[in-house]
PDB file of C-alpha atoms in Angstrom:
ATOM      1  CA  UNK A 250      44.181 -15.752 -25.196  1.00  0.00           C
ATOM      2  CA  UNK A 251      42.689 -16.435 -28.865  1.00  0.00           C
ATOM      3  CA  UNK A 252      39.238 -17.011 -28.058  1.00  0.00           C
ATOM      4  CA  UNK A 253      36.421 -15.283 -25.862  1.00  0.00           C
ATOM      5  CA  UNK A 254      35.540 -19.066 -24.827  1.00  0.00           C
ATOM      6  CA  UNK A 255      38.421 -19.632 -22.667  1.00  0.00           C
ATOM      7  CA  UNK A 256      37.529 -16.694 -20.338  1.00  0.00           C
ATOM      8  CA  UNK A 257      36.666 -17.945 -17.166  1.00  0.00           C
ATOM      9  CA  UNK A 258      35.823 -15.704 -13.863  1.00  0.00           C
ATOM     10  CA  UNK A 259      36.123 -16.781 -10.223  1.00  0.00           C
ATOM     11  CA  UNK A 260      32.834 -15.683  -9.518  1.00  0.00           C
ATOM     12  CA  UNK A 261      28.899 -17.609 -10.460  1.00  0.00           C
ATOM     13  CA  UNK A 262      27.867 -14.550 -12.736  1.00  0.00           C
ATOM     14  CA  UNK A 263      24.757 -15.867 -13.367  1.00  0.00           C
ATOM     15  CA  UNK A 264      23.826 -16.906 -10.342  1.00  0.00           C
ATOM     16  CA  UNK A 265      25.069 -13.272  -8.835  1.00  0.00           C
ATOM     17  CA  UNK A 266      23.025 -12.008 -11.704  1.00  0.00           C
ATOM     18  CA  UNK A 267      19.863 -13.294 -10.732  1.00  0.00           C
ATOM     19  CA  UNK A 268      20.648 -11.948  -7.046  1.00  0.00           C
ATOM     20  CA  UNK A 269      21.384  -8.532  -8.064  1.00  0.00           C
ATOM     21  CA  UNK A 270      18.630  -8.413 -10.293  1.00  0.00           C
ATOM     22  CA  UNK A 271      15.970  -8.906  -7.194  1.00  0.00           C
ATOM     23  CA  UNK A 272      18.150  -6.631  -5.226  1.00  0.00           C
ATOM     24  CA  UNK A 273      17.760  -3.746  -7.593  1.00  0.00           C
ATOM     25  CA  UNK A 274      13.923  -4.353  -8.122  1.00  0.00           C
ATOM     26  CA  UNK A 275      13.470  -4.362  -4.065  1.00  0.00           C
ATOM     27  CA  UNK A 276      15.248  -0.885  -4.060  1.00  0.00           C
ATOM     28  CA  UNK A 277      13.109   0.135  -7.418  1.00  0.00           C
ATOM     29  CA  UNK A 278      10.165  -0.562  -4.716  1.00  0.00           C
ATOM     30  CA  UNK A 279      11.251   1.516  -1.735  1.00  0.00           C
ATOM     31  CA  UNK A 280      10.646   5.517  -2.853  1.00  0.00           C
ATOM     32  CA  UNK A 281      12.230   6.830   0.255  1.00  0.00           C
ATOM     33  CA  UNK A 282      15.487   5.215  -1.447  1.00  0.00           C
ATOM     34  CA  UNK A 283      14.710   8.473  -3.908  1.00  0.00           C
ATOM     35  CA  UNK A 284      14.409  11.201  -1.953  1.00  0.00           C
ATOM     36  CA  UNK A 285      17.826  12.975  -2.010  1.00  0.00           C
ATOM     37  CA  UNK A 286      17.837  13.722   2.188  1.00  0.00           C
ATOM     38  CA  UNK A 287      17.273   9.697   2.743  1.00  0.00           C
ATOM     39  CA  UNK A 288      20.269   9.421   0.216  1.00  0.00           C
ATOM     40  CA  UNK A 289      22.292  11.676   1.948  1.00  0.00           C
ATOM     41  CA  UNK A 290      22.224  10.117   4.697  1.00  0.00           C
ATOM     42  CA  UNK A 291      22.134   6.848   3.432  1.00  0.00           C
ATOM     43  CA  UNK A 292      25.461   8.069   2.471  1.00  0.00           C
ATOM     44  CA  UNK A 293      26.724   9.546   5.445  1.00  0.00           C
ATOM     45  CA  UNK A 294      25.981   6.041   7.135  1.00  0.00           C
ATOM     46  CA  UNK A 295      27.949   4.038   4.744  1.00  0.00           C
ATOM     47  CA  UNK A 296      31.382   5.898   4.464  1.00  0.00           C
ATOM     48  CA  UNK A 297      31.104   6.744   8.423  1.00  0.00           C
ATOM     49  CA  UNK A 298      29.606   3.424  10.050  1.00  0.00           C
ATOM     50  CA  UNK A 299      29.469   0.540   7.649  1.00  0.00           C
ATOM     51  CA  UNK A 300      33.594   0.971   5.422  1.00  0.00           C
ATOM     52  CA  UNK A 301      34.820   1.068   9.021  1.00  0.00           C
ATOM     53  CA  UNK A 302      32.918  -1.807   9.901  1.00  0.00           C
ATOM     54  CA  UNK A 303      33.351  -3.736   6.818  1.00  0.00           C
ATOM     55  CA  UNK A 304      36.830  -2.996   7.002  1.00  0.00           C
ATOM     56  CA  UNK A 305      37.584  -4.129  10.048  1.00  0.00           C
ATOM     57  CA  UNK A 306      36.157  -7.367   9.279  1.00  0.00           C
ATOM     58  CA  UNK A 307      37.173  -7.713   5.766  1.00  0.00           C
ATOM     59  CA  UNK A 308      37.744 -11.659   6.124  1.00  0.00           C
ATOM     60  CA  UNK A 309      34.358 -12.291   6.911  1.00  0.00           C
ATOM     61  CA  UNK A 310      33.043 -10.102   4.566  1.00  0.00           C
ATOM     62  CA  UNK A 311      31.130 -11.710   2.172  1.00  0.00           C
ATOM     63  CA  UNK A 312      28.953 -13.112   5.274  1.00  0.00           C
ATOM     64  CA  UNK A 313      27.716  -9.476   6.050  1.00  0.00           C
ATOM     65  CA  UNK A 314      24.947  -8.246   4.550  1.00  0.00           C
ATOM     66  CA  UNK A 315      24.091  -4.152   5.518  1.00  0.00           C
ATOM     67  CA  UNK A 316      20.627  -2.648   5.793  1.00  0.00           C
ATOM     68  CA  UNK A 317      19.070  -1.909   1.672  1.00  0.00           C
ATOM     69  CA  UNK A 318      20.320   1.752   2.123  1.00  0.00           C
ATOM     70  CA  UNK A 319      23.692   1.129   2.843  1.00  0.00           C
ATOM     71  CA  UNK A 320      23.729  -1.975   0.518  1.00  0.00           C
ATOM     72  CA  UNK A 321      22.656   0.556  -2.038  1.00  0.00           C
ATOM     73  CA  UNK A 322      25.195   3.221  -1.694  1.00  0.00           C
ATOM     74  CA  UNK A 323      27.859   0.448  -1.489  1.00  0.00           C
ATOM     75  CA  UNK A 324      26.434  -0.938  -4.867  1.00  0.00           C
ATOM     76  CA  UNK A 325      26.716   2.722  -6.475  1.00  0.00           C
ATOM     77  CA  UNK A 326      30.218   2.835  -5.100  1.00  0.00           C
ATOM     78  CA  UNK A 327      31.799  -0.351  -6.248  1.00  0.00           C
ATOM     79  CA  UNK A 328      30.636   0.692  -9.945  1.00  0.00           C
ATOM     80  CA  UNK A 329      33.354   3.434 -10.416  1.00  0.00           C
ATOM     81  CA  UNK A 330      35.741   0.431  -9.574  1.00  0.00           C
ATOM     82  CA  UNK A 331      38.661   2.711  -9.855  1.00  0.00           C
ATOM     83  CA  UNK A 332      37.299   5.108  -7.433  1.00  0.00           C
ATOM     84  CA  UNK A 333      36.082   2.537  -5.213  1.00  0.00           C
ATOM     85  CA  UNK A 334      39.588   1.244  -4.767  1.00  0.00           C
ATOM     86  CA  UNK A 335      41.471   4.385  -4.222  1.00  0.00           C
ATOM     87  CA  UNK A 336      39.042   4.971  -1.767  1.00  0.00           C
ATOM     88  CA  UNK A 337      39.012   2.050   0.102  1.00  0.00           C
ATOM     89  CA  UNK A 338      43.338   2.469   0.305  1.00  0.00           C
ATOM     90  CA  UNK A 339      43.092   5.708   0.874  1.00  0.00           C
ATOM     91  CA  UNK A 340      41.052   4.982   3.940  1.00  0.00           C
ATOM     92  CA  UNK A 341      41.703   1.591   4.818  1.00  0.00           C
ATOM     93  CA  UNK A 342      44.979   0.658   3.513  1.00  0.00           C
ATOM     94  CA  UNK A 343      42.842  -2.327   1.659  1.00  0.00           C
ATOM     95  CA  UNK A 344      40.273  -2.836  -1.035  1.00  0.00           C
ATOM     96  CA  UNK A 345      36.814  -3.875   0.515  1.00  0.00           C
ATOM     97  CA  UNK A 346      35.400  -6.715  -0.886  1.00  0.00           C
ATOM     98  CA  UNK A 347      32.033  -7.577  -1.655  1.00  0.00           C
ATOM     99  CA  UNK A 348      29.547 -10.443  -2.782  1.00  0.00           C
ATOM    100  CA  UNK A 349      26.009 -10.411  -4.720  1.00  0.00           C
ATOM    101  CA  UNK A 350      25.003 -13.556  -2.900  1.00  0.00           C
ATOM    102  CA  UNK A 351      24.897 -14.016   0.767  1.00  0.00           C
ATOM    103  CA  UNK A 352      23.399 -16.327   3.281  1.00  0.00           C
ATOM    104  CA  UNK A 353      19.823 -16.319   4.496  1.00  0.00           C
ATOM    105  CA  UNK A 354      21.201 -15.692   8.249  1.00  0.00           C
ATOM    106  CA  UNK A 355      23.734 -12.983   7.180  1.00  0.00           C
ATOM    107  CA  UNK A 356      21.155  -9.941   7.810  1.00  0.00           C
ATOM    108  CA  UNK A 357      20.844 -10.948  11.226  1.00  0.00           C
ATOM    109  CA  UNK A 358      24.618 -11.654  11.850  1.00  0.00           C
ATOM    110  CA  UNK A 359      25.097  -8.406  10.766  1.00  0.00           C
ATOM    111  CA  UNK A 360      22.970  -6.793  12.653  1.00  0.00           C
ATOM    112  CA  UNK A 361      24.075  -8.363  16.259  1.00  0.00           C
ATOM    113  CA  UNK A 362      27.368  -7.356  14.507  1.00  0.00           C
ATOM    114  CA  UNK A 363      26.507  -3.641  14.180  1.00  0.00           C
ATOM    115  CA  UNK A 364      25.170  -3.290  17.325  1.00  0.00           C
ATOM    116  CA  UNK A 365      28.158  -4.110  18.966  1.00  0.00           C
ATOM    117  CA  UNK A 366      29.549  -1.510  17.216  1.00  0.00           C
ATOM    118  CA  UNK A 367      27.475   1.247  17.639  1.00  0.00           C
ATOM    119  CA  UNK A 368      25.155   1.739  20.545  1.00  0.00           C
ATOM    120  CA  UNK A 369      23.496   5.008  18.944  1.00  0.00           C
ATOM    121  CA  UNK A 370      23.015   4.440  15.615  1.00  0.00           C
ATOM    122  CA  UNK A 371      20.147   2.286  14.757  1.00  0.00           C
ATOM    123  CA  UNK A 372      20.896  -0.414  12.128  1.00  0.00           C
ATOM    124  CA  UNK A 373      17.785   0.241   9.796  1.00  0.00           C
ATOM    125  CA  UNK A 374      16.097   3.473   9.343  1.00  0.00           C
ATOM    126  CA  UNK A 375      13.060   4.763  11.258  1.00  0.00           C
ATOM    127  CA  UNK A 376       9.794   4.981   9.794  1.00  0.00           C
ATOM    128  CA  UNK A 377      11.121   9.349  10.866  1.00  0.00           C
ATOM    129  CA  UNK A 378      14.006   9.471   8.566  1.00  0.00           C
ATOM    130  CA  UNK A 379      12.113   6.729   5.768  1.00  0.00           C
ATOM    131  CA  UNK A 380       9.888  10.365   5.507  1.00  0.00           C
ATOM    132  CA  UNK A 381      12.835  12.658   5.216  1.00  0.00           C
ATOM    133  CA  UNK A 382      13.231  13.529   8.083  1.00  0.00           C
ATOM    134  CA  UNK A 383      16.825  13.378   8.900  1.00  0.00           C
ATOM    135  CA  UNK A 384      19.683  15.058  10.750  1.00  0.00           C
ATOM    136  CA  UNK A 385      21.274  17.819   9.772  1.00  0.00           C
ATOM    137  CA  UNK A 386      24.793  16.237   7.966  1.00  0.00           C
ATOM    138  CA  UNK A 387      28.003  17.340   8.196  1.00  0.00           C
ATOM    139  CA  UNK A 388      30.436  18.078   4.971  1.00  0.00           C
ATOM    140  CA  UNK A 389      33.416  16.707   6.625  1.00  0.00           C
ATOM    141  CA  UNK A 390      31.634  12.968   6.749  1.00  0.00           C
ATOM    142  CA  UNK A 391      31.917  13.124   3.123  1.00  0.00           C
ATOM    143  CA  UNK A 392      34.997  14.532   2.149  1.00  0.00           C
ATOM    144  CA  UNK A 393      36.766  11.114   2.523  1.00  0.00           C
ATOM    145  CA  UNK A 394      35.185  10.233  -0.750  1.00  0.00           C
ATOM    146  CA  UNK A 395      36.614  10.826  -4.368  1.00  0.00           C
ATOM    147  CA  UNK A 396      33.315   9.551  -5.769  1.00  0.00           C
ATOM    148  CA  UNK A 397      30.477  11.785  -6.086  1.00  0.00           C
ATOM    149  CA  UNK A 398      27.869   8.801  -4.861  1.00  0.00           C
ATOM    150  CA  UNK A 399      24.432  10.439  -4.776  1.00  0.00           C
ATOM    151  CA  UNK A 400      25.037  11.434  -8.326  1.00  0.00           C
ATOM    152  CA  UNK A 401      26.120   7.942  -9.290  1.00  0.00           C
ATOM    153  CA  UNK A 402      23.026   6.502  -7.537  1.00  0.00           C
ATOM    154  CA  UNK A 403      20.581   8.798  -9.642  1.00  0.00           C
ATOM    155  CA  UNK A 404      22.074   7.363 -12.656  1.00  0.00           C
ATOM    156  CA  UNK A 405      21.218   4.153 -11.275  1.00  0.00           C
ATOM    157  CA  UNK A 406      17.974   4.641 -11.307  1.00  0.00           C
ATOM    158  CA  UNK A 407      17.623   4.842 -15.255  1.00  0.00           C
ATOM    159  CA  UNK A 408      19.362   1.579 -15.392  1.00  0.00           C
ATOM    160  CA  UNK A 409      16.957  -0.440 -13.258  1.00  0.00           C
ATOM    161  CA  UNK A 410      14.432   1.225 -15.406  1.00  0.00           C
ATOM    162  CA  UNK A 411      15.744  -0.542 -18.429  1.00  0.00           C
ATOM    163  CA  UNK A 412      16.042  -4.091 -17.460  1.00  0.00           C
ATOM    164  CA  UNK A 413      12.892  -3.848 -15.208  1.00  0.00           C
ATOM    165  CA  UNK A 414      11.744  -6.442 -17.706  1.00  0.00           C
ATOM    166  CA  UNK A 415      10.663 -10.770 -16.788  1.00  0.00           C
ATOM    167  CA  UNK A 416      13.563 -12.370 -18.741  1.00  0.00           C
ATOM    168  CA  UNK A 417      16.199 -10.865 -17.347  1.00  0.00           C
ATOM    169  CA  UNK A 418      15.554 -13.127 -14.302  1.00  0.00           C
ATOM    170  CA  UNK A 419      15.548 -16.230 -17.036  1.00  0.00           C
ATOM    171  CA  UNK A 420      18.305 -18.861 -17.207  1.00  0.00           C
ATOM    172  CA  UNK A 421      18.744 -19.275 -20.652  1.00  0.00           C
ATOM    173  CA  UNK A 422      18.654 -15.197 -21.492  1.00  0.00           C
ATOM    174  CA  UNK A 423      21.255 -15.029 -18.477  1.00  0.00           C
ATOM    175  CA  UNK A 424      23.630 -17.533 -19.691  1.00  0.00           C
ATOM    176  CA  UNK A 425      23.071 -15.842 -23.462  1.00  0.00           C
ATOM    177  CA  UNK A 426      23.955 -12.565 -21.404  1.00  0.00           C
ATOM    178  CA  UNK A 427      27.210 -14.006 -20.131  1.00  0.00           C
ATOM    179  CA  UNK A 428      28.519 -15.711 -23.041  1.00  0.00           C
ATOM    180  CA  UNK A 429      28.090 -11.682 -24.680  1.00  0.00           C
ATOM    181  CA  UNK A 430      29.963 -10.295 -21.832  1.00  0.00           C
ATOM    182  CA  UNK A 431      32.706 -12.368 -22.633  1.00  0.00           C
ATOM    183  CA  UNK A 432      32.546 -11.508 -26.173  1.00  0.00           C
ATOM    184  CA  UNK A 433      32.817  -7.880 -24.975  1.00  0.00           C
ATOM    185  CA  UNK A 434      35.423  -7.619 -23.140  1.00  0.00           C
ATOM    186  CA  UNK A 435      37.567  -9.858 -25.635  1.00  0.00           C
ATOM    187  CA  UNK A 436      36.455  -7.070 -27.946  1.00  0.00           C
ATOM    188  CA  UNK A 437      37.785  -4.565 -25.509  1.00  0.00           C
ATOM    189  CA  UNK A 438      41.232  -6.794 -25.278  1.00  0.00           C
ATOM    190  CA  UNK A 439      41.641  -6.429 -29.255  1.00  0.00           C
ATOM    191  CA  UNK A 440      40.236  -2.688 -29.690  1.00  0.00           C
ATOM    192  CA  UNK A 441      41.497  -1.406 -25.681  1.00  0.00           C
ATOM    193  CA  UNK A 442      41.445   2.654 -27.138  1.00  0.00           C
ATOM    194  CA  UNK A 443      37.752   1.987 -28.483  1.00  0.00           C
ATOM    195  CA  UNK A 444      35.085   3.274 -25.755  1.00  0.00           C
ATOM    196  CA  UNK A 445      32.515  -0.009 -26.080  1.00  0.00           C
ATOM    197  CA  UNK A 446      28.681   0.602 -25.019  1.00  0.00           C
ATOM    198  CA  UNK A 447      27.430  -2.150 -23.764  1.00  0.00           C
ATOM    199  CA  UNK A 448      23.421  -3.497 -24.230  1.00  0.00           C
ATOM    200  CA  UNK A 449      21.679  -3.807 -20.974  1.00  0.00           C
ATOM    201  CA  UNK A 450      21.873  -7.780 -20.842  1.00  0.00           C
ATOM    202  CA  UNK A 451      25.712  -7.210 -20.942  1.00  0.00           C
ATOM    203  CA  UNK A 452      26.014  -4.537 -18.905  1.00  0.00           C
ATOM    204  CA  UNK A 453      23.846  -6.601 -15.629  1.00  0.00           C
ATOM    205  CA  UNK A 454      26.585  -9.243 -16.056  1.00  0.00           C
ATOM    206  CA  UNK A 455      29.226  -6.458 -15.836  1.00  0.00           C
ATOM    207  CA  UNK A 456      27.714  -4.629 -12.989  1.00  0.00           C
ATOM    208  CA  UNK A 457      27.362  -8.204 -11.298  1.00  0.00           C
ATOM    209  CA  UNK A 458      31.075  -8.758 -11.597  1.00  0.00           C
ATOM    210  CA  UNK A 459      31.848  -5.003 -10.180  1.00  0.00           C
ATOM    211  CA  UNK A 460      30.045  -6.008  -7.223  1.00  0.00           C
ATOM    212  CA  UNK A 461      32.831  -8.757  -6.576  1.00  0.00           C
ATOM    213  CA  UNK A 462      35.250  -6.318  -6.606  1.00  0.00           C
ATOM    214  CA  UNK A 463      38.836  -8.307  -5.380  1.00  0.00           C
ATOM    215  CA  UNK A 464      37.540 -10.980  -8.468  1.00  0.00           C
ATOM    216  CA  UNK A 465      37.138  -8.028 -11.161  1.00  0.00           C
ATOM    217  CA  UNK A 466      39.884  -6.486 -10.404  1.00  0.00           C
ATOM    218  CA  UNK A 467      42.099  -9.256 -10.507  1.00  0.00           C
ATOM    219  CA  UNK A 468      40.602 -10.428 -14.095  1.00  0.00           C
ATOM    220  CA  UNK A 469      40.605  -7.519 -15.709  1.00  0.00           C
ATOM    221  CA  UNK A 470      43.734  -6.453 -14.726  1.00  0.00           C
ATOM    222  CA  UNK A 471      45.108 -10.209 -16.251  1.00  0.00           C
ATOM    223  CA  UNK A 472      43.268 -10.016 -19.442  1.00  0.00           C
ATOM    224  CA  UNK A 473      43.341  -6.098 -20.070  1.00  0.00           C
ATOM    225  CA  UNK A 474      46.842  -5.132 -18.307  1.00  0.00           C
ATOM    226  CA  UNK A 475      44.332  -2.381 -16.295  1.00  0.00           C
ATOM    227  CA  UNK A 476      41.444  -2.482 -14.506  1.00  0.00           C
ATOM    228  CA  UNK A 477      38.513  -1.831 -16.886  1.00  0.00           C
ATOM    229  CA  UNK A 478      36.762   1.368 -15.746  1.00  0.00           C
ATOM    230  CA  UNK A 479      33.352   1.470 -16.009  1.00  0.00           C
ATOM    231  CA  UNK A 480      31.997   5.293 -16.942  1.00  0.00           C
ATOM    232  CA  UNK A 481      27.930   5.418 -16.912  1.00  0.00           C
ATOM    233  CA  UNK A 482      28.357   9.306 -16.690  1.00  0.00           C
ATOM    234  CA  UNK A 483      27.446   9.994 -20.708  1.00  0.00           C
ATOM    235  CA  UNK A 484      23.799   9.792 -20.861  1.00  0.00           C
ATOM    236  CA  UNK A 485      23.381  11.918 -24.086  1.00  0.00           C
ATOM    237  CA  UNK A 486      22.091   9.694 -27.204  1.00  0.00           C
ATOM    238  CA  UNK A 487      21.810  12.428 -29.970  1.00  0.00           C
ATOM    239  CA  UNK A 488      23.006  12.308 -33.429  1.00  0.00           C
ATOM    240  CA  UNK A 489      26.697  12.609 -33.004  1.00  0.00           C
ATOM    241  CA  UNK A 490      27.267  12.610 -29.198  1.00  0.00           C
ATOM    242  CA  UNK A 491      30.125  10.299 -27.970  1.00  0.00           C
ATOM    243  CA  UNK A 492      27.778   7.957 -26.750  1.00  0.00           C
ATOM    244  CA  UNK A 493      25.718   7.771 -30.125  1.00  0.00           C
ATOM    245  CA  UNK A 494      29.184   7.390 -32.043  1.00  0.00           C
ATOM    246  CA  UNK A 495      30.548   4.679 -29.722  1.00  0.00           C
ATOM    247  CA  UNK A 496      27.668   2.480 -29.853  1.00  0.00           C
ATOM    248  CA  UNK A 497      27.628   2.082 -33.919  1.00  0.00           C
ATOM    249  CA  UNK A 498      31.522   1.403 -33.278  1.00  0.00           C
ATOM    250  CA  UNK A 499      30.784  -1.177 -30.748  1.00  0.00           C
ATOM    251  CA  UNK A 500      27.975  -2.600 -33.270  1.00  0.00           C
ATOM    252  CA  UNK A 501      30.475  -2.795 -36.827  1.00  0.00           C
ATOM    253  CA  UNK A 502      33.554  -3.940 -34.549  1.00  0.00           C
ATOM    254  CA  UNK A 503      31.448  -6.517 -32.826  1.00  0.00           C
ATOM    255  CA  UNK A 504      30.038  -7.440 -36.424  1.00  0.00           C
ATOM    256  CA  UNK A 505      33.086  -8.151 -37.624  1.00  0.00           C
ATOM    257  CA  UNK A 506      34.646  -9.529 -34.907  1.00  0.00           C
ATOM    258  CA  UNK A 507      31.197 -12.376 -34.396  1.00  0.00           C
ATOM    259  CA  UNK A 508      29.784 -12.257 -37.685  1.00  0.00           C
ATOM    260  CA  UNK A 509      26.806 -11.772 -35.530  1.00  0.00           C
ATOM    261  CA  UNK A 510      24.584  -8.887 -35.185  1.00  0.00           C
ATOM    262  CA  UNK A 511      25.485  -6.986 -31.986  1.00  0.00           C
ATOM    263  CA  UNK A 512      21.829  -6.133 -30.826  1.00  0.00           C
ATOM    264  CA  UNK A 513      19.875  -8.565 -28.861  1.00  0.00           C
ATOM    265  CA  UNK A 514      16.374  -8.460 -28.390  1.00  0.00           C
ATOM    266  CA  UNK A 515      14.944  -7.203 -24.762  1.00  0.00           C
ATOM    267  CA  UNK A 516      18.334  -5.810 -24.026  1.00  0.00           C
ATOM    268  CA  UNK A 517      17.862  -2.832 -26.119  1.00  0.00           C
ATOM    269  CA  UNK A 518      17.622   1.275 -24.730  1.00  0.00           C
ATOM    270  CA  UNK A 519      14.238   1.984 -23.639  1.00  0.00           C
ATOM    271  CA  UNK A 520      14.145   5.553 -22.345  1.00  0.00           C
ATOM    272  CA  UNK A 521      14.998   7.339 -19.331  1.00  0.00           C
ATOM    273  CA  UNK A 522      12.822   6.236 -16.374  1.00  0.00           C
ATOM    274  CA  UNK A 523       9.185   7.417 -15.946  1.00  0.00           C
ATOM    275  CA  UNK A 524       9.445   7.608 -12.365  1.00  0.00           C
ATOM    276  CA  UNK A 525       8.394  11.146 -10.772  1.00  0.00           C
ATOM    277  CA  UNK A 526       7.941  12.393 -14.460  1.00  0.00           C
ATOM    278  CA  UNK A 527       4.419  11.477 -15.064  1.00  0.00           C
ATOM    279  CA  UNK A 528       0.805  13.004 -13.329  1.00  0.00           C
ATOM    280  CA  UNK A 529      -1.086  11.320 -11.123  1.00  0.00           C
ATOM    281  CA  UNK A 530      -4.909   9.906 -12.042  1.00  0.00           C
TER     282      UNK A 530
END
């Protein structure tokens, strides 16, 4: 491959762009989804009830759509793609895959679906547990996982913040947004020691792709030779932190790689999110 134009994925990213972006903005809405008992056992519902579940029905499994907590700890899950896969063969014997988009009827499918599963477990949350009220959980529920998933999913939350912004549900800033996360990971083929940051347009597109997580692997494994972890867990910006002095390396290589400046307006850092930092009128 000579050119970042022939890259082609087996997966709509745009299209699954625009999906996940409402998805994360109707999770941005719900506050129980931040309150770290809900998460819990958010948690304990998704590696316990639904990876069984979804496992056991792994053909049909971009038809089933889970209730927004579990969808949400799944989502959190499938971005460590290398943890999400050891996990899923560790447990499973399989990798579990996923899709962004899913049919209108798919909630309700999945919910007939779940109930003949379990006759004791509700499929959505009460209004009870929505106020933190929630069973006592046991450690052994979680041990299964090498992914540390209500840490991941309050590092989410800084991420919505950022593209919680009107274009990034536009056509033409999505397509714009694709065509640079091809350019980036050709730029990771040439440089593949360099740690690239990523702006936010880029990075919804990658995070999209994540979510289809038999697709990514299989590209990134063909273009790269690996499967391209992605690590959100360096948050600190100052002068000379690794994350400071990998994004002017991403900027000059991508310069001269483009001849293009590697900033793109409304995809930029805009702070950590205000939520449950600022004083009530």
């Amino acid at each position: 491959m000579t050119d970042y134009r022939s890259i082609i994925f087996g997966v709509d990213l745009v299209e699954a762009s625009q999906a996940e972006y409402n998805f994360l903005l109707e999770v941005q809405s719900l506050d129980y989804l931040r309150n770290d008992s809900v998460l819990q056992h958010a948690i304990r519902r998704y590696i316990t009830l639904w990876l069984p579940l979804a496992a056991a029905h792994s053909d049909t499994c971009y038809s089933l759509r889970p209730p927004i907590d579990i969808a949400w700890v799944w989502h959190c899950h499938m971005l460590a793609p290398h943890k999400y896969a050891k996990d899923c063969h560790n447990l499973f014997g399989k990798l579990i895959d996923h899709c962004v988009v899913t049919s209108v009827s798919a909630y309700d499918m999945t919910r007939k679906l779940w109930s003949q599963f379990y006759h004791t477990d509700p499929f959505e949350l009460s209004e009870e547990i929505k106020n933190g009220k929630c069973p006592l959980i046991s450690s052994d529920s979680l041990c299964n996982i090498s992914h540390d998933l209500l840490a991941a999913i309050r590092r989410q939350q800084d991420f919505v913040y950022n593209i919680h912004l009107p274009h990034y549900r536009d056509m033409k800033f999505l397509n714009s947004a694709l065509e640079r996360y091809k350019k980036y990971l050709f730029l990771k083929k040439k440089n593949p020691s360099e740690f690239l940051v990523p702006c936010y347009d880029i990075d919804l597109v990658w995070h999209t792709h994540q979510l289809h997580p038999v697709d990514y692997g299989k590209f990134t494994k063909s273009l790269l030779g690996r499967l391209l972890i992605h690590d959100d867990t360096d948050s600190d910006r100052n002068p000379g932190s690794k994350l400071n002095v990998a994004t002017d390396k991403t900027r000059l290589l991508w310069q001269q790689e483009y001849q293009e400046p590697f900033n793109s307006f409304g995809a930029m850092y805009r702070g950590d999110s205000p939520k449950g930092r600022l004083y009530r009128l």
